[in-house]
CSV table of C-alpha atoms and ligand atoms in Angstrom, one decimal:
chain,number,residue,atom,x,y,z
A,20,MET,CA,0.5,9.7,-10.4
A,21,ASP,CA,-0.1,9.5,-6.7
A,22,LEU,CA,0.7,5.8,-6.3
A,23,LEU,CA,3.3,5.5,-3.6
A,24,LEU,CA,2.1,4.1,-0.4
A,25,ASN,CA,5.4,4.4,1.4
A,26,PRO,CA,6.9,7.1,3.5
A,27,ASN,CA,8.3,10.0,1.6
A,28,THR,CA,11.8,10.5,2.8
A,29,ASN,CA,12.7,13.4,0.6
A,30,ALA,CA,12.6,15.9,3.6
A,31,THR,CA,14.8,18.9,2.9
A,32,PRO,CA,16.5,20.1,6.1
A,33,GLU,CA,16.0,23.8,7.0
A,34,THR,CA,19.6,25.1,6.8
A,35,GLU,CA,19.3,28.8,7.4
A,36,SER,CA,17.8,29.2,10.9
A,37,GLY,CA,18.6,25.8,12.1
A,38,THR,CA,15.6,26.1,14.4
A,39,LYS,CA,12.8,24.5,12.3
A,40,PRO,CA,12.6,20.8,11.9
A,41,ALA,CA,13.1,19.0,8.6
A,42,PHE,CA,10.7,20.4,6.1
A,43,ASN,CA,9.1,18.6,3.2
A,44,THR,CA,7.8,20.9,0.5
A,45,GLU,CA,5.7,18.2,-1.2
A,46,PHE,CA,3.9,17.5,2.1
A,47,ALA,CA,3.2,21.2,2.6
A,48,ASP,CA,1.8,21.6,-0.9
A,49,ASP,CA,-0.4,18.5,-0.7
A,50,VAL,CA,-1.8,19.6,2.7
A,51,LYS,CA,-2.6,23.1,1.4
A,52,ALA,CA,-4.2,21.7,-1.8
A,53,GLY,CA,-6.1,19.0,0.1
A,54,PHE,CA,-7.6,21.5,2.6
A,55,ALA,CA,-8.5,24.0,-0.1
A,56,GLY,CA,-10.9,21.5,-1.7
A,57,SER,CA,-14.4,20.4,-0.7
A,58,PRO,CA,-14.6,17.9,0.9
A,59,LYS,CA,-11.2,18.4,2.6
A,60,THR,CA,-8.7,15.5,2.0
A,61,LEU,CA,-5.3,14.4,3.1
A,62,SER,CA,-3.3,11.9,1.1
A,63,SER,CA,-2.9,8.5,2.7
A,64,LYS,CA,0.7,8.4,1.7
A,65,TYR,CA,1.5,10.6,4.7
A,66,PHE,CA,0.3,8.0,7.2
A,67,TYR,CA,3.7,6.4,7.3
A,68,ASP,CA,6.2,8.6,9.1
A,69,GLY,CA,8.2,7.0,12.0
A,70,ALA,CA,5.3,7.1,14.5
A,71,GLY,CA,2.7,6.1,11.8
A,72,SER,CA,4.8,3.2,10.7
A,73,LYS,CA,5.0,1.9,14.3
A,74,LEU,CA,1.3,2.3,14.7
A,75,PHE,CA,0.7,0.4,11.5
A,76,GLN,CA,2.9,-2.4,12.8
A,77,GLN,CA,0.5,-2.5,15.8
A,78,ILE,CA,-2.5,-2.5,13.5
A,79,MET,CA,-1.2,-5.6,11.7
A,80,GLU,CA,-1.1,-7.4,15.1
A,81,LEU,CA,-4.6,-6.5,16.1
A,82,PRO,CA,-7.2,-9.3,16.4
A,83,GLU,CA,-9.6,-7.2,14.3
A,84,TYR,CA,-7.2,-6.5,11.4
A,85,TYR,CA,-7.4,-9.7,9.4
A,86,PRO,CA,-5.8,-8.8,6.0
A,87,THR,CA,-2.1,-9.2,6.8
A,88,ARG,CA,-2.2,-12.4,8.7
A,89,THR,CA,-4.7,-13.9,6.2
A,90,GLU,CA,-2.4,-13.2,3.3
A,91,PHE,CA,0.5,-14.5,5.2
A,92,SER,CA,-1.3,-17.8,5.8
A,93,ILE,CA,-2.3,-18.1,2.1
A,94,LEU,CA,1.3,-17.7,1.0
A,95,LYS,CA,2.5,-20.1,3.7
A,96,LYS,CA,0.0,-22.8,2.8
A,97,GLN,CA,0.1,-22.5,-0.9
A,98,LYS,CA,3.7,-21.5,-1.6
A,99,ALA,CA,4.5,-24.6,-3.6
A,100,GLU,CA,1.5,-24.3,-5.8
A,101,ILE,CA,2.0,-20.5,-6.2
A,102,ILE,CA,5.6,-20.7,-7.4
A,103,ASN,CA,4.8,-23.5,-9.8
A,104,PHE,CA,2.7,-21.0,-11.7
A,105,PHE,CA,5.8,-18.8,-12.1
A,106,ASN,CA,7.3,-21.5,-14.4
A,107,PRO,CA,10.4,-21.6,-12.1
A,108,SER,CA,12.7,-23.6,-14.4
A,109,ASP,CA,12.6,-20.9,-17.1
A,110,PHE,CA,14.7,-17.9,-16.0
A,111,PHE,CA,12.7,-14.8,-14.8
A,112,HIS,CA,13.0,-11.5,-13.0
A,113,LEU,CA,10.9,-11.5,-9.8
A,114,VAL,CA,10.0,-7.8,-9.4
A,115,GLU,CA,8.3,-6.7,-6.2
A,116,LEU,CA,6.5,-3.3,-6.1
A,117,GLY,CA,6.6,-2.0,-2.6
A,118,SER,CA,8.9,-4.6,-1.0
A,119,GLY,CA,9.0,-3.0,2.5
A,120,ASP,CA,10.6,-5.5,5.0
A,121,GLY,CA,9.9,-8.4,2.6
A,122,LEU,CA,8.5,-10.6,5.4
A,123,LYS,CA,5.8,-12.1,3.2
A,124,THR,CA,7.9,-12.4,0.2
A,125,LYS,CA,10.6,-14.4,2.0
A,126,ILE,CA,8.1,-17.3,2.1
A,127,LEU,CA,8.1,-17.4,-1.7
A,128,LEU,CA,11.8,-16.7,-2.0
A,129,ARG,CA,12.7,-19.6,0.2
A,130,GLN,CA,10.4,-21.9,-1.7
A,131,LEU,CA,11.8,-20.7,-5.1
A,132,LEU,CA,15.4,-21.4,-3.9
A,133,GLN,CA,14.4,-24.8,-2.6
A,134,ALA,CA,12.8,-25.6,-6.0
A,135,LYS,CA,16.1,-24.5,-7.7
A,136,ALA,CA,14.2,-21.9,-9.6
A,137,ARG,CA,16.2,-19.8,-12.1
A,138,PHE,CA,15.4,-16.2,-11.1
A,139,GLU,CA,16.7,-12.9,-9.8
A,140,TYR,CA,14.8,-10.9,-7.2
A,141,ILE,CA,14.3,-7.2,-7.8
A,142,PRO,CA,12.7,-5.4,-4.8
A,143,VAL,CA,11.4,-1.9,-5.6
A,144,ASP,CA,10.6,0.6,-2.9
A,145,ILE,CA,10.4,4.4,-2.5
A,146,SER,CA,12.4,4.1,0.7
A,147,GLY,CA,16.2,3.7,0.2
A,148,ASP,CA,16.5,2.6,3.8
A,149,ALA,CA,14.0,-0.2,3.3
A,150,ILE,CA,15.8,-1.5,0.2
A,151,ASN,CA,19.2,-1.4,1.9
A,152,GLN,CA,17.9,-3.2,5.0
A,153,LEU,CA,16.2,-5.8,2.9
A,154,GLN,CA,19.2,-6.4,0.8
A,155,SER,CA,21.5,-6.9,3.8
A,156,ALA,CA,19.0,-9.1,5.5
A,157,LEU,CA,18.6,-11.3,2.4
A,158,SER,CA,22.3,-11.6,1.8
A,159,SER,CA,22.8,-13.2,5.2
A,160,GLU,CA,19.5,-15.1,5.4
A,161,LEU,CA,19.3,-16.3,1.8
A,162,PRO,CA,22.9,-16.2,0.6
A,163,ASP,CA,22.1,-18.0,-2.7
A,164,LEU,CA,19.6,-15.4,-3.7
A,165,LYS,CA,20.5,-12.9,-6.4
A,166,THR,CA,19.0,-9.6,-5.4
A,167,VAL,CA,19.1,-6.3,-7.3
A,168,GLY,CA,17.3,-3.6,-5.3
A,169,PHE,CA,15.8,-0.5,-6.9
A,170,THR,CA,15.0,2.6,-4.9
A,171,GLY,CA,12.3,4.8,-6.5
A,172,ASP,CA,8.9,5.1,-7.9
A,173,TYR,CA,7.2,2.0,-9.3
A,174,PHE,CA,7.0,3.3,-12.9
A,175,LYS,CA,10.6,4.5,-12.9
A,176,ALA,CA,11.5,1.0,-11.9
A,177,LEU,CA,9.4,-0.6,-14.6
A,178,HIS,CA,10.9,1.7,-17.2
A,179,TRP,CA,14.4,0.9,-16.1
A,180,LEU,CA,13.6,-2.8,-16.1
A,181,LYS,CA,12.2,-2.7,-19.6
A,182,ARG,CA,15.5,-1.3,-20.9
A,183,ASN,CA,18.0,-3.1,-18.7
A,184,LYS,CA,16.5,-6.4,-17.7
A,185,PRO,CA,15.1,-8.0,-20.8
A,186,GLY,CA,13.4,-11.3,-20.3
A,187,ARG,CA,10.4,-12.8,-18.6
A,188,LYS,CA,9.0,-11.0,-15.5
A,189,VAL,CA,6.8,-12.0,-12.6
A,190,VAL,CA,5.6,-8.9,-10.7
A,191,LEU,CA,4.4,-9.0,-7.1
A,192,PHE,CA,2.1,-6.4,-5.7
A,193,LEU,CA,1.1,-7.9,-2.3
A,194,GLY,CA,-0.8,-6.5,0.6
A,195,SER,CA,-4.0,-4.8,-0.2
A,196,ASN,CA,-2.5,-1.7,-1.6
A,197,ILE,CA,-4.4,-2.1,-4.8
A,198,GLY,CA,-7.5,-1.1,-2.8
A,199,ASN,CA,-6.1,2.2,-1.6
A,200,PHE,CA,-6.4,4.2,-4.8
A,201,GLU,CA,-9.1,6.7,-5.5
A,202,ASP,CA,-11.9,6.0,-8.1
A,203,ASN,CA,-10.6,3.7,-10.8
A,204,GLY,CA,-7.0,4.2,-9.6
A,205,ASP,CA,-6.7,0.4,-9.4
A,206,LEU,CA,-7.6,0.0,-13.1
A,207,LYS,CA,-5.3,2.8,-14.2
A,208,PHE,CA,-2.5,1.3,-12.1
A,209,LEU,CA,-2.9,-2.1,-13.6
A,210,GLN,CA,-3.3,-0.7,-17.2
A,211,GLU,CA,0.0,1.3,-16.7
A,212,ILE,CA,1.9,-1.8,-15.4
A,213,ARG,CA,0.5,-3.8,-18.3
A,214,LYS,CA,2.3,-1.4,-20.7
A,215,TYR,CA,5.7,-2.5,-19.4
A,216,LEU,CA,4.9,-6.2,-19.6
A,217,SER,CA,5.0,-8.7,-22.5
A,218,PRO,CA,3.2,-12.0,-23.3
A,219,GLN,CA,4.5,-14.7,-20.8
A,220,ASP,CA,4.8,-12.1,-18.0
A,221,LYS,CA,2.6,-12.4,-14.9
A,222,ILE,CA,1.6,-10.4,-11.9
A,223,LEU,CA,0.5,-11.6,-8.5
A,224,VAL,CA,-1.8,-9.0,-6.7
A,225,GLY,CA,-3.2,-9.0,-3.2
A,226,PHE,CA,-7.0,-8.2,-2.9
A,227,ASP,CA,-9.0,-7.9,0.2
A,228,LEU,CA,-12.3,-9.6,-0.5
A,229,GLN,CA,-15.9,-8.5,0.3
A,230,LYS,CA,-17.2,-10.3,3.4
A,231,ASP,CA,-19.5,-9.8,6.4
A,232,PRO,CA,-19.6,-6.0,6.6
A,233,ARG,CA,-19.2,-6.1,10.4
A,234,VAL,CA,-15.9,-7.9,10.1
A,235,ILE,CA,-14.6,-5.2,7.7
A,236,ARG,CA,-15.9,-2.4,9.8
A,237,GLN,CA,-14.2,-3.7,12.9
A,238,ALA,CA,-10.8,-4.0,11.1
A,239,TYR,CA,-10.8,-0.3,10.6
A,240,ASP,CA,-12.2,0.7,14.1
A,241,ASP,CA,-10.6,-1.6,16.6
A,242,ALA,CA,-11.6,-1.7,20.2
A,243,SER,CA,-8.2,-0.7,21.6
A,244,GLY,CA,-8.1,2.5,19.6
A,245,VAL,CA,-4.8,1.8,17.7
A,246,THR,CA,-6.4,2.6,14.3
A,247,ALA,CA,-7.8,5.9,15.7
A,248,ALA,CA,-4.3,6.8,16.9
A,249,PHE,CA,-2.9,5.9,13.5
A,250,ASN,CA,-5.4,8.1,11.7
A,251,LEU,CA,-5.0,11.0,14.2
A,252,ASN,CA,-1.2,10.8,13.8
A,253,LEU,CA,-1.7,12.7,10.6
A,254,LEU,CA,-2.6,15.7,12.6
A,255,LYS,CA,0.4,15.3,14.9
A,256,ARG,CA,2.6,14.9,11.9
A,257,MET,CA,1.4,18.3,10.5
A,258,ASN,CA,2.1,19.8,14.0
A,259,ARG,CA,5.7,18.3,13.9
A,260,GLU,CA,6.6,19.0,10.3
A,261,LEU,CA,4.5,22.0,9.3
A,262,GLY,CA,4.3,23.8,12.6
A,263,ALA,CA,0.5,23.4,12.8
A,264,ASN,CA,-1.4,23.7,16.0
A,265,PHE,CA,-4.0,20.9,15.7
A,266,GLU,CA,-5.5,19.7,18.9
A,267,PRO,CA,-6.0,16.0,18.2
A,268,GLU,CA,-8.7,15.7,20.9
A,269,GLN,CA,-10.8,18.1,18.9
A,270,PHE,CA,-11.0,15.6,16.0
A,271,GLU,CA,-12.5,12.2,15.9
A,272,HIS,CA,-11.5,9.1,13.9
A,273,PHE,CA,-14.4,7.8,11.9
A,274,THR,CA,-14.6,5.0,9.4
A,275,ASP,CA,-17.5,3.1,7.8
A,276,TYR,CA,-17.9,0.4,5.2
A,277,ASP,CA,-20.3,0.8,2.4
A,278,PRO,CA,-21.2,-2.7,1.1
A,279,ILE,CA,-22.7,-1.4,-2.1
A,280,ALA,CA,-19.6,0.6,-3.2
A,281,GLY,CA,-17.4,-2.0,-1.5
A,282,VAL,CA,-15.3,0.6,0.2
A,283,VAL,CA,-14.1,1.6,3.7
A,284,LYS,CA,-13.8,5.3,3.9
A,285,SER,CA,-11.7,6.8,6.7
A,286,TYR,CA,-12.1,10.3,8.1
A,287,LEU,CA,-11.0,12.7,10.7
A,288,VAL,CA,-14.0,14.7,11.8
A,289,SER,CA,-13.7,18.2,13.4
A,290,LYS,CA,-15.7,18.2,16.6
A,291,ARG,CA,-16.2,21.9,16.6
A,292,ASN,CA,-15.7,25.1,14.6
A,293,GLN,CA,-12.0,25.7,14.8
A,294,THR,CA,-9.1,27.4,13.0
A,295,VAL,CA,-5.7,25.8,12.7
A,296,THR,CA,-2.5,27.8,12.0
A,297,PHE,CA,0.4,26.4,10.0
A,298,SER,CA,3.2,28.5,11.4
A,299,TYR,CA,5.9,27.3,8.9
A,300,LEU,CA,3.6,28.0,6.0
A,301,ASN,CA,2.0,31.3,6.9
A,302,HIS,CA,-1.3,29.6,6.4
A,303,THR,CA,-4.5,29.0,8.3
A,304,VAL,CA,-7.4,26.5,7.7
A,305,SER,CA,-10.8,26.6,9.2
A,306,PHE,CA,-13.0,23.6,10.0
A,307,LYS,CA,-16.7,23.7,10.6
A,308,ALA,CA,-18.2,21.6,13.4
A,309,TRP,CA,-18.5,18.0,12.2
A,310,GLU,CA,-16.7,18.7,9.0
A,311,PRO,CA,-14.8,15.6,7.8
A,312,ILE,CA,-11.3,15.3,6.3
A,313,HIS,CA,-11.2,12.3,4.1
A,314,THR,CA,-8.0,10.3,4.7
A,315,GLU,CA,-8.3,7.0,2.9
A,316,ASN,CA,-10.3,4.6,0.8
A,317,SER,CA,-9.9,0.8,1.2
A,318,HIS,CA,-11.7,-1.0,-1.5
A,319,LYS,CA,-12.9,-4.6,-1.0
A,320,TYR,CA,-13.4,-6.8,-4.0
A,321,SER,CA,-15.6,-9.6,-5.2
A,322,VAL,CA,-14.1,-12.4,-7.4
A,323,ASP,CA,-16.1,-11.0,-10.4
A,324,MET,CA,-14.8,-7.5,-9.8
A,325,ILE,CA,-11.2,-8.9,-9.7
A,326,LYS,CA,-11.6,-10.8,-13.0
A,327,GLU,CA,-13.2,-7.8,-14.6
A,328,LEU,CA,-10.4,-5.5,-13.4
A,329,GLY,CA,-7.9,-7.9,-14.9
A,330,ARG,CA,-9.7,-8.1,-18.2
A,331,LYS,CA,-10.0,-4.4,-18.6
A,332,SER,CA,-6.3,-3.9,-18.0
A,333,GLY,CA,-5.2,-6.6,-20.5
A,334,PHE,CA,-4.8,-9.6,-18.1
A,335,GLU,CA,-6.4,-12.9,-17.7
A,336,THR,CA,-7.0,-14.3,-14.3
A,337,GLU,CA,-4.9,-17.5,-14.2
A,338,GLN,CA,-5.4,-18.5,-10.6
A,339,LEU,CA,-6.9,-17.2,-7.4
A,340,PHE,CA,-5.3,-18.3,-4.1
A,341,THR,CA,-7.6,-17.7,-1.1
A,342,ASP,CA,-8.0,-18.8,2.5
A,343,GLU,CA,-10.7,-21.0,4.0
A,344,GLN,CA,-12.9,-18.1,5.0
A,345,HIS,CA,-12.4,-16.3,1.6
A,346,TYR,CA,-11.3,-13.2,3.4
A,347,PHE,CA,-8.4,-12.4,1.1
A,348,ALA,CA,-7.0,-13.4,-2.3
A,349,ASP,CA,-3.6,-13.3,-4.0
A,350,VAL,CA,-4.5,-13.4,-7.7
A,351,LEU,CA,-2.2,-14.4,-10.5
A,352,PHE,CA,-2.9,-12.6,-13.7
A,353,ARG,CA,-1.2,-13.4,-17.0
A,354,VAL,CA,-0.7,-11.0,-19.9
A,355,VAL,CA,-3.0,-11.7,-22.8
B,14,LIG,N1,-3.8,0.6,3.7
B,14,LIG,C1,-4.3,0.0,4.9
B,14,LIG,C2,-5.6,-0.6,4.7
B,14,LIG,O1,-6.4,-0.2,3.8
B,14,LIG,C3,-4.2,1.1,5.9
B,14,LIG,C4,-5.1,1.2,7.1
B,14,LIG,C5,-5.4,0.3,8.0
B,14,LIG,C6,-5.9,2.4,7.4
B,14,LIG,N2,-6.3,0.8,8.9
B,14,LIG,C7,-6.6,2.1,8.5
B,14,LIG,C8,-6.0,3.6,6.8
B,14,LIG,C9,-7.5,3.0,9.1
B,14,LIG,C10,-6.9,4.6,7.4
B,14,LIG,C11,-7.6,4.3,8.5
B,14,LIG,O2,-6.0,-1.6,5.2
């Protein structure tokens, strides 16, 4: 399943000629397959190379991009209440899927330590670098915390946990990553997680809520053009890693929010007829004038949709933590 939202770091260096940059076969195959289809697509997991990750950091600072700071404020204000729902005096494994730099999670970790909770923290990330950095940061910042990092895919981690870490689990899936799957991918993802959990286990999931469509639209099309640069970086990445000759000025960043479907769709639109050559792949792709490449879906949820999603995947909504404007929600589901 295409569920990882983090950078793929499995680049295989080109050893023979030594002239080509690091080459990632999976990226090459995904690009070829995505451009062979109609409409053309590119998987959003490729946004986050070095340049893309820096641009995403800038997106999170933008005045228009509300999700990150809103979730941060929810966790900060309601941390005491949130951790109480984890039943902190009864030992548990706190498993975080996609821990990244752990900035938001540290709010909960500090609170748990302060409350003398009995737990062990298991961050899971596809990036080994991210896990190592997080573990070393935590061992100096929170020396009393017991951390066991896991590098790899979410489901490998859950499988490993089921065998090696029996006992109660509280899973964290923060951010709004649940909204970035294709059709019904959110449901399939939660159903799959549910298979690895037992009664008593819980999961806290971040959801971006439906709101004034203009607010949502602006979050994905900021005035300073950072989001455009982030989307267009996909083209530059193909130039760097696959020897493509995209001219980014010949494509346009376009996003729009559909309030009926509750989804922001992001595209790169070809401004003219053009053919791009991938010199490392012996491959060419042609684009018609105004032909879109679909790059990401960002689903926005109503409270009813969230409860329904939980129900269909074997969870009951135990508590919904939101902000004053009801822009974002961290939702605690318990296994039923
Ligand atoms: N996953 C993020 C989100 O859905 C990524 C993102 C922010 C994004 N802005 C974007 C993806 C613009 C494509 C285009 O919020």
